[in-house]
Coordinates of C-alpha atoms in Angstrom, one line a residue:
M1 CA -0.1 0.0 0.2
K2 CA 1.3 3.5 -1.0
R3 CA 2.2 5.4 2.0
K4 CA 0.4 8.8 2.4
F5 CA 2.7 11.7 2.6
D6 CA 3.0 13.2 5.9
S7 CA 3.4 17.1 6.3
G8 CA 4.5 17.0 10.2
H9 CA 2.2 20.0 10.1
S10 CA 5.2 22.1 9.1
V11 CA 4.9 24.9 6.6
R12 CA 7.5 23.1 4.5
G13 CA 5.8 19.8 4.6
L14 CA 2.4 21.1 3.8
A15 CA 3.7 23.1 0.9
V16 CA 5.4 20.0 -0.3
G17 CA 2.0 18.0 0.1
I18 CA 0.2 20.7 -1.7
L19 CA 2.9 20.7 -4.6
T20 CA 3.0 16.9 -4.9
R21 CA -0.9 16.9 -5.2
V22 CA -0.9 19.6 -7.9
Q23 CA 1.4 17.5 -10.0
Q24 CA 0.4 14.1 -9.5
E25 CA -3.6 14.5 -9.3
N26 CA -4.0 17.6 -11.5
A27 CA -5.4 19.5 -8.7
Y28 CA -5.4 23.3 -8.2
S29 CA -3.0 24.8 -6.0
N30 CA -5.5 27.6 -4.9
L31 CA -8.2 25.1 -3.9
L32 CA -5.7 23.0 -1.9
L33 CA -3.9 26.1 -0.3
N34 CA -7.4 27.5 0.5
Q35 CA -8.1 24.0 2.3
V36 CA -5.1 23.9 4.4
L37 CA -5.4 27.6 5.5
Q38 CA -8.7 26.9 6.8
T39 CA -7.9 23.6 8.6
E40 CA -4.6 24.2 10.0
H41 CA -3.8 26.2 13.1
L42 CA -0.9 28.5 11.3
T43 CA 0.3 31.7 12.5
A44 CA -0.5 34.7 10.0
R45 CA 3.4 34.7 9.2
D46 CA 3.2 30.9 8.5
Q47 CA 0.2 31.4 6.3
A48 CA 1.9 34.1 4.3
L49 CA 5.0 31.7 4.1
L50 CA 3.1 28.8 2.8
T51 CA 1.6 30.7 0.1
Q52 CA 4.8 32.1 -0.8
I53 CA 6.4 28.7 -1.3
V54 CA 3.4 27.0 -3.0
Y55 CA 2.8 29.8 -5.5
G56 CA 6.3 30.7 -6.0
S57 CA 7.4 27.3 -6.6
L58 CA 4.7 26.7 -9.2
Q59 CA 5.5 30.3 -10.8
H60 CA 9.2 29.6 -11.2
R61 CA 8.9 26.1 -11.9
L62 CA 10.8 26.0 -15.2
T63 CA 13.6 28.4 -14.0
L64 CA 13.9 26.1 -10.6
E65 CA 13.9 22.9 -12.9
Y66 CA 16.6 24.5 -15.0
W67 CA 18.6 25.2 -12.0
L68 CA 17.9 21.8 -10.2
T69 CA 18.9 19.6 -13.1
P70 CA 22.6 19.5 -13.0
F71 CA 22.4 18.5 -9.2
I72 CA 20.1 15.4 -9.7
K73 CA 21.6 14.7 -13.3
N74 CA 19.6 11.5 -14.4
K75 CA 18.6 9.8 -11.3
K76 CA 15.1 8.8 -10.8
V77 CA 13.7 11.0 -7.9
L78 CA 10.3 10.3 -6.4
P79 CA 7.7 12.9 -7.0
W80 CA 7.4 14.3 -3.4
V81 CA 11.2 14.3 -3.3
Y82 CA 11.4 16.5 -6.4
E83 CA 8.9 18.8 -5.1
L84 CA 10.7 19.0 -2.0
L85 CA 14.0 20.1 -3.8
L86 CA 12.2 22.6 -6.2
A87 CA 10.6 24.1 -3.0
A88 CA 13.8 24.4 -1.1
L89 CA 15.6 25.9 -4.1
F90 CA 12.7 28.4 -4.5
Q91 CA 13.1 29.6 -0.8
L92 CA 16.9 29.7 -1.3
Q93 CA 16.8 31.9 -4.3
Y94 CA 13.7 34.0 -4.0
L95 CA 13.1 34.4 -0.4
D96 CA 15.9 36.8 1.1
R97 CA 14.4 37.0 4.7
V98 CA 14.5 33.5 5.2
P99 CA 17.9 32.1 6.4
A100 CA 19.4 29.2 4.4
R101 CA 20.2 27.2 7.3
A102 CA 16.4 27.2 8.6
I103 CA 15.5 26.2 4.9
L104 CA 18.0 23.3 4.8
D105 CA 17.1 22.2 8.2
E106 CA 13.1 22.1 7.9
S107 CA 13.6 20.3 4.2
I108 CA 15.6 17.6 5.6
K109 CA 13.4 17.0 8.4
V110 CA 10.4 16.5 5.9
A111 CA 12.6 14.1 4.1
K112 CA 13.5 12.4 7.4
I113 CA 9.6 11.9 8.3
N114 CA 8.8 10.5 4.7
G115 CA 11.6 8.6 3.5
H116 CA 14.4 6.2 4.4
D117 CA 17.8 7.3 5.5
G118 CA 19.1 7.1 1.7
I119 CA 16.4 9.8 0.7
R120 CA 17.4 12.0 3.8
K121 CA 21.1 12.0 2.7
F122 CA 20.2 12.4 -1.0
V123 CA 18.2 15.5 -0.2
T124 CA 21.0 16.6 2.4
G125 CA 23.8 16.3 -0.3
V126 CA 21.9 18.1 -3.1
L127 CA 20.9 21.0 -0.9
H128 CA 24.5 21.5 0.4
A129 CA 25.6 21.2 -3.2
I130 CA 23.4 24.0 -4.3
L131 CA 24.7 26.1 -1.7
R132 CA 28.2 25.4 -2.5
Q133 CA 28.2 25.5 -6.4
K134 CA 27.1 28.2 -8.8
L135 CA 23.6 27.7 -10.2
P136 CA 23.4 27.6 -14.1
N137 CA 22.8 31.1 -15.7
P138 CA 19.5 31.3 -17.9
Q139 CA 20.7 34.6 -19.4
E140 CA 23.4 32.6 -20.9
I141 CA 20.8 30.6 -23.1
K142 CA 21.5 31.7 -26.8
D143 CA 18.0 31.2 -28.3
P144 CA 16.2 34.3 -27.2
L145 CA 12.7 32.8 -27.1
Q146 CA 14.0 29.8 -24.9
K147 CA 15.8 32.3 -22.7
M148 CA 12.6 34.1 -22.2
S149 CA 10.8 30.7 -21.5
I150 CA 13.1 29.8 -19.0
C151 CA 13.6 33.0 -17.1
Y152 CA 9.7 33.6 -16.9
S153 CA 8.9 30.0 -16.5
L154 CA 6.3 30.0 -19.5
P155 CA 5.9 27.2 -22.2
I156 CA 7.5 28.1 -25.7
W157 CA 4.0 28.1 -27.4
L158 CA 2.3 30.2 -25.1
L159 CA 5.3 32.8 -24.9
K160 CA 5.3 32.9 -28.7
Q161 CA 1.4 33.8 -28.9
L162 CA 1.6 36.4 -26.2
V163 CA 4.8 38.0 -27.9
K164 CA 3.0 38.1 -31.2
E165 CA -0.2 39.8 -29.8
N166 CA 1.6 42.2 -27.2
G167 CA 5.3 42.4 -28.3
K168 CA 8.4 41.4 -26.2
A169 CA 8.4 44.4 -23.6
K170 CA 4.6 44.2 -22.9
T171 CA 4.8 40.6 -22.6
A172 CA 7.9 40.7 -20.1
A173 CA 5.6 43.3 -18.0
I174 CA 2.6 41.0 -18.3
L175 CA 4.9 37.8 -17.1
K176 CA 6.8 39.9 -14.4
T177 CA 3.4 40.6 -12.7
I178 CA 1.9 37.1 -13.0
N179 CA 4.9 35.7 -11.2
Q180 CA 4.2 37.9 -8.1
P181 CA 1.8 36.4 -5.3
P182 CA -1.6 36.9 -5.9
H183 CA -3.6 39.4 -3.9
Q184 CA -6.4 38.2 -1.6
V185 CA -9.2 40.1 -2.9
V186 CA -12.8 40.4 -1.6
R187 CA -15.8 42.2 -3.3
I188 CA -18.3 44.0 -0.7
N189 CA -22.0 43.3 -1.2
Q190 CA -23.2 46.9 -1.4
S191 CA -26.7 45.9 -0.4
Y192 CA -25.4 45.5 3.1
L193 CA -22.8 48.2 3.5
S194 CA -20.5 50.4 1.7
T195 CA -16.7 49.5 0.7
A196 CA -15.4 52.1 3.1
A197 CA -17.6 51.0 5.8
A198 CA -16.5 47.2 5.4
K199 CA -12.8 48.4 5.2
Q200 CA -13.3 50.2 8.6
Q201 CA -14.9 47.1 10.2
L202 CA -12.1 44.6 8.7
E203 CA -9.4 47.1 10.1
A204 CA -11.2 47.2 13.5
A205 CA -10.9 43.3 13.5
G206 CA -7.1 43.4 13.1
F207 CA -7.2 43.2 9.1
M208 CA -5.0 45.1 6.9
C209 CA -6.8 46.3 3.8
E210 CA -6.7 48.9 0.9
F211 CA -9.1 50.0 -1.7
S212 CA -8.7 48.7 -5.2
R213 CA -7.5 50.9 -8.1
L214 CA -9.7 49.0 -10.6
S215 CA -13.1 48.2 -8.6
P216 CA -15.0 50.8 -6.3
T217 CA -16.6 47.6 -4.4
S218 CA -13.6 45.8 -3.7
L219 CA -11.0 45.5 -1.1
I220 CA -7.3 44.1 -1.3
I221 CA -6.6 42.3 2.1
K222 CA -2.9 42.5 3.0
H223 CA -3.0 40.8 6.3
G224 CA -5.4 38.3 7.6
V225 CA -7.6 35.5 6.1
A226 CA -10.8 37.0 4.9
S227 CA -12.8 33.8 5.2
Q228 CA -12.3 34.0 8.8
S229 CA -13.9 37.3 9.2
K230 CA -17.4 38.1 10.7
L231 CA -18.3 40.0 7.5
F232 CA -17.7 36.9 5.4
S233 CA -19.7 34.6 7.7
A234 CA -22.4 37.3 7.4
G235 CA -22.4 37.2 3.7
K236 CA -21.3 40.9 3.3
L237 CA -18.1 40.1 1.2
V238 CA -17.4 37.5 -1.5
F239 CA -14.0 36.3 -2.9
Q240 CA -13.5 37.8 -6.3
D241 CA -10.7 39.5 -8.0
E242 CA -11.2 43.2 -8.9
S243 CA -10.8 42.3 -12.7
A244 CA -13.7 39.9 -12.6
A245 CA -16.1 42.3 -10.8
Q246 CA -15.8 44.8 -13.8
V247 CA -17.7 42.3 -16.1
V248 CA -21.0 42.5 -13.8
A249 CA -20.4 46.2 -13.3
G250 CA -20.3 47.0 -17.0
M251 CA -23.6 45.1 -17.6
Q252 CA -25.4 48.1 -15.8
I253 CA -28.0 45.7 -13.9
Q254 CA -31.4 47.5 -13.1
P255 CA -33.1 46.6 -10.2
A256 CA -36.0 44.6 -12.0
D257 CA -33.8 43.2 -14.7
Q258 CA -34.4 39.3 -15.6
V259 CA -30.8 37.9 -15.9
L260 CA -29.2 34.7 -16.9
D261 CA -25.9 33.7 -15.9
A262 CA -25.0 30.9 -18.4
C263 CA -22.0 29.7 -17.0
A264 CA -22.2 30.5 -13.5
A265 CA -19.9 28.5 -11.3
P266 CA -18.4 29.1 -8.8
G267 CA -21.0 31.9 -8.6
G268 CA -19.3 35.2 -8.0
K269 CA -20.8 37.2 -10.8
T270 CA -24.2 35.6 -9.9
L271 CA -23.9 37.1 -6.4
Q272 CA -22.9 40.3 -7.7
I273 CA -25.6 40.3 -10.2
A274 CA -28.0 39.5 -7.2
D275 CA -26.6 42.3 -5.0
A276 CA -27.9 44.9 -7.7
L277 CA -31.2 43.3 -7.9
A278 CA -34.6 44.4 -6.2
S279 CA -37.6 42.9 -7.7
G280 CA -35.6 41.3 -10.4
S281 CA -34.0 37.6 -10.5
V282 CA -31.0 36.0 -11.7
T283 CA -30.9 32.5 -13.1
A284 CA -27.6 30.6 -12.9
L285 CA -26.7 27.8 -15.0
D286 CA -24.1 25.1 -14.6
I287 CA -23.7 21.7 -15.9
H288 CA -22.3 20.2 -12.6
P289 CA -24.8 19.4 -9.9
H290 CA -22.3 19.9 -7.1
K291 CA -21.3 23.3 -8.6
I292 CA -25.0 24.2 -8.5
K293 CA -25.2 23.3 -4.9
L294 CA -22.2 25.5 -4.3
I295 CA -24.2 28.5 -5.9
E296 CA -27.0 27.9 -3.8
K297 CA -25.0 27.6 -0.6
N298 CA -23.1 31.0 -1.4
A299 CA -26.3 32.6 -2.2
Q300 CA -27.8 31.6 1.1
R301 CA -24.8 32.8 3.0
C302 CA -25.3 36.3 1.3
G303 CA -28.9 36.2 1.7
F304 CA -29.5 36.3 -1.9
S305 CA -31.6 33.1 -2.2
P306 CA -34.9 34.8 -3.1
Q307 CA -32.9 36.6 -6.2
V308 CA -31.0 33.7 -7.3
K309 CA -32.7 30.5 -9.1
A310 CA -29.9 27.7 -9.8
K311 CA -30.2 25.0 -12.4
C312 CA -28.2 22.3 -13.8
L313 CA -28.4 22.8 -17.4
D314 CA -26.0 23.1 -20.4
A315 CA -26.3 26.5 -21.5
R316 CA -26.5 25.3 -25.1
Q317 CA -29.9 23.8 -24.3
A318 CA -31.2 26.8 -22.7
I319 CA -33.4 27.8 -25.4
M320 CA -35.6 24.6 -24.8
E321 CA -36.1 25.4 -21.1
F322 CA -37.1 29.1 -21.5
K323 CA -39.1 31.3 -23.7
P324 CA -38.1 33.2 -26.2
A325 CA -36.9 36.8 -25.3
T326 CA -37.0 36.0 -21.5
F327 CA -34.0 37.8 -20.2
D328 CA -33.0 41.5 -20.2
K329 CA -29.4 40.7 -19.5
I330 CA -27.3 37.3 -20.4
L331 CA -24.0 36.8 -19.2
V332 CA -21.8 34.1 -20.8
D333 CA -18.5 33.9 -18.7
A334 CA -17.2 31.2 -21.0
P335 CA -15.1 28.4 -20.3
C336 CA -11.5 29.4 -21.5
S337 CA -8.0 28.8 -21.1
G338 CA -7.9 30.9 -17.9
I339 CA -4.5 32.4 -19.2
G340 CA -5.6 35.7 -17.1
L341 CA -5.5 33.4 -13.9
L342 CA -1.9 32.3 -14.2
R343 CA -1.0 34.3 -11.1
R344 CA -3.8 32.8 -9.0
K345 CA -3.8 29.2 -10.8
P346 CA 0.0 29.1 -11.7
E347 CA 0.0 25.5 -12.7
I348 CA -2.3 25.7 -15.6
R349 CA 0.3 27.3 -17.6
Y350 CA 2.0 24.0 -17.9
R351 CA -1.3 22.0 -18.7
K352 CA -2.7 23.9 -21.6
T353 CA -1.8 23.2 -25.3
A354 CA -2.0 25.4 -28.4
A355 CA -4.7 22.7 -29.7
G356 CA -6.6 22.9 -26.8
V357 CA -6.9 26.5 -26.8
A358 CA -8.0 26.5 -30.4
R359 CA -10.9 23.9 -29.8
L360 CA -12.2 26.4 -26.9
Q361 CA -13.1 28.9 -29.7
Q362 CA -15.5 26.9 -31.4
L363 CA -17.3 26.1 -27.9
Q364 CA -17.4 29.8 -27.0
L365 CA -19.2 30.6 -30.1
E366 CA -21.7 27.6 -29.9
L367 CA -22.6 29.1 -26.4
L368 CA -23.2 32.6 -27.5
A369 CA -25.0 31.7 -30.7
S370 CA -27.5 29.3 -28.6
L371 CA -28.5 31.9 -26.3
T372 CA -29.4 34.8 -28.9
G373 CA -33.0 33.8 -28.9
L374 CA -33.4 34.3 -25.1
V375 CA -32.3 37.7 -25.1
K376 CA -35.0 40.8 -25.4
N377 CA -34.9 43.5 -28.3
N378 CA -32.5 46.3 -26.9
G379 CA -31.4 43.5 -24.2
I380 CA -27.5 42.8 -23.5
L381 CA -25.7 39.8 -24.1
T382 CA -22.3 40.1 -22.4
Y383 CA -19.4 37.8 -23.2
S384 CA -16.4 37.5 -20.9
T385 CA -13.1 35.5 -20.2
C386 CA -10.5 35.0 -17.6
T387 CA -7.9 34.7 -20.5
I388 CA -5.9 37.4 -22.6
L389 CA -5.6 35.6 -26.0
K390 CA -7.1 37.2 -28.8
S391 CA -8.2 33.8 -30.3
E392 CA -10.7 33.5 -27.1
N393 CA -11.6 37.2 -26.9
D394 CA -11.6 39.6 -29.9
Q395 CA -11.9 36.8 -32.5
V396 CA -14.6 35.1 -30.8
I397 CA -16.6 38.7 -30.9
T398 CA -15.7 39.4 -34.4
K399 CA -17.0 36.0 -35.7
F400 CA -20.1 36.1 -33.5
L401 CA -21.0 39.7 -35.0
N402 CA -20.3 38.4 -38.7
Q403 CA -22.8 35.5 -38.1
H404 CA -25.5 37.6 -36.1
P405 CA -26.2 41.0 -37.6
D406 CA -29.0 41.4 -35.3
F407 CA -26.2 42.3 -32.5
K408 CA -24.0 45.4 -32.2
L409 CA -21.1 45.8 -30.0
L410 CA -21.4 48.5 -27.6
R411 CA -17.9 48.2 -26.1
K412 CA -15.2 45.7 -25.1
R413 CA -12.3 45.8 -22.6
T414 CA -9.3 43.8 -22.1
I415 CA -7.7 44.1 -18.7
L416 CA -3.9 43.0 -18.8
P417 CA -2.4 41.6 -15.5
D418 CA 0.1 44.4 -15.4
E419 CA -2.1 47.2 -15.8
F420 CA -3.8 47.0 -12.4
D421 CA -1.9 44.1 -10.7
S422 CA -4.9 42.1 -11.0
D423 CA -6.1 38.9 -13.0
G424 CA -6.3 39.2 -16.8
F425 CA -9.9 39.5 -18.0
F426 CA -11.9 40.2 -21.2
M427 CA -15.3 41.3 -21.5
A428 CA -17.6 42.8 -24.3
F429 CA -21.4 43.9 -24.2
L430 CA -23.3 43.3 -27.1
E431 CA -26.9 45.0 -27.7
K432 CA -29.6 43.0 -29.6
T433 CA -31.1 45.3 -32.2
Q434 CA -33.9 43.3 -33.7
D435 CA -35.4 39.7 -33.9

């Protein structure tokens, strides 16, 4: 029977456990990290260190592997040992305030708890060699794209696409931003209190936070875990990046609107829509029953159950469930590559492929086309993604408008990560002009 990894409840052990599951189980780092932060009794300092190690080790993975390769050569290394070495290397190279001796001691303890004496000696030897010897310098790589790929830890195919669309300098600025730790951002439900009042209450409870430069309803939490706040349990705040909040803000929801959130999970935008409604309602669709339950649970926590109707349904079948011209506003927050979320989900950069991204465009167009009959005349169809690739954004809108002359583009917006130090997002607002 395979032995379960033992974190020893230490920060390094917890980090290695998360990183190993991300690689071996295709799990998402943000979900695993949030779970650990809520269940382990860590100090605020240790929570911050754990977050740094997990995200940093993933964000800089190609760089770390480039450095580590000469020290392990062609040896077959257990997955958790490999992640342990990468995490230790990240700390040694990027965390100036953590003493090297502490990094080595704690890493060797993790090796001792989980492996035999040979593994402990191997880890000890590699880490001491890294301290003694000079690391290979990626700046000496002759091929410019290969050098950029290793330095910014981004697969070549994706790097080429970003450079093609944005140029080298802008791409470098984007990649520098997404390789920084993500902010903890919350949106305040304005039905309950203003953003300023929420900031005051959080600070009185010991949190440190600041206003968002991008979203007037958002706060950036600099210290403290917002999910442990009274405001969160009372449903007065929601975890949502400030870029994502711009989508619903741009929809200009009216109190009596009938709204369809066609691809609603995990429900952040559904809740934001509900926050703007009075006599109106929002119907939230998703194809996964467990995600529908999550939307309902969050709506209940926020006191929005009367406004939210959650239904398990493929949005492409919605035309058979609802009468034509039912909705004033429809939001298609489409399935996408998620390239705009690389700071928050750093591992996805290594999982996506050019072919996979190309296939997404067809699905995105199908979703938009299938919902055109449900929009009222002069109603708004909003398309949004959390990617910054034009093939999933501008090209989708251009093709849709060419195929549907009864819609016109009101406005569109791309938010690149380096502009506001936020997630990357795209949104387009389309008005139905006739049947």
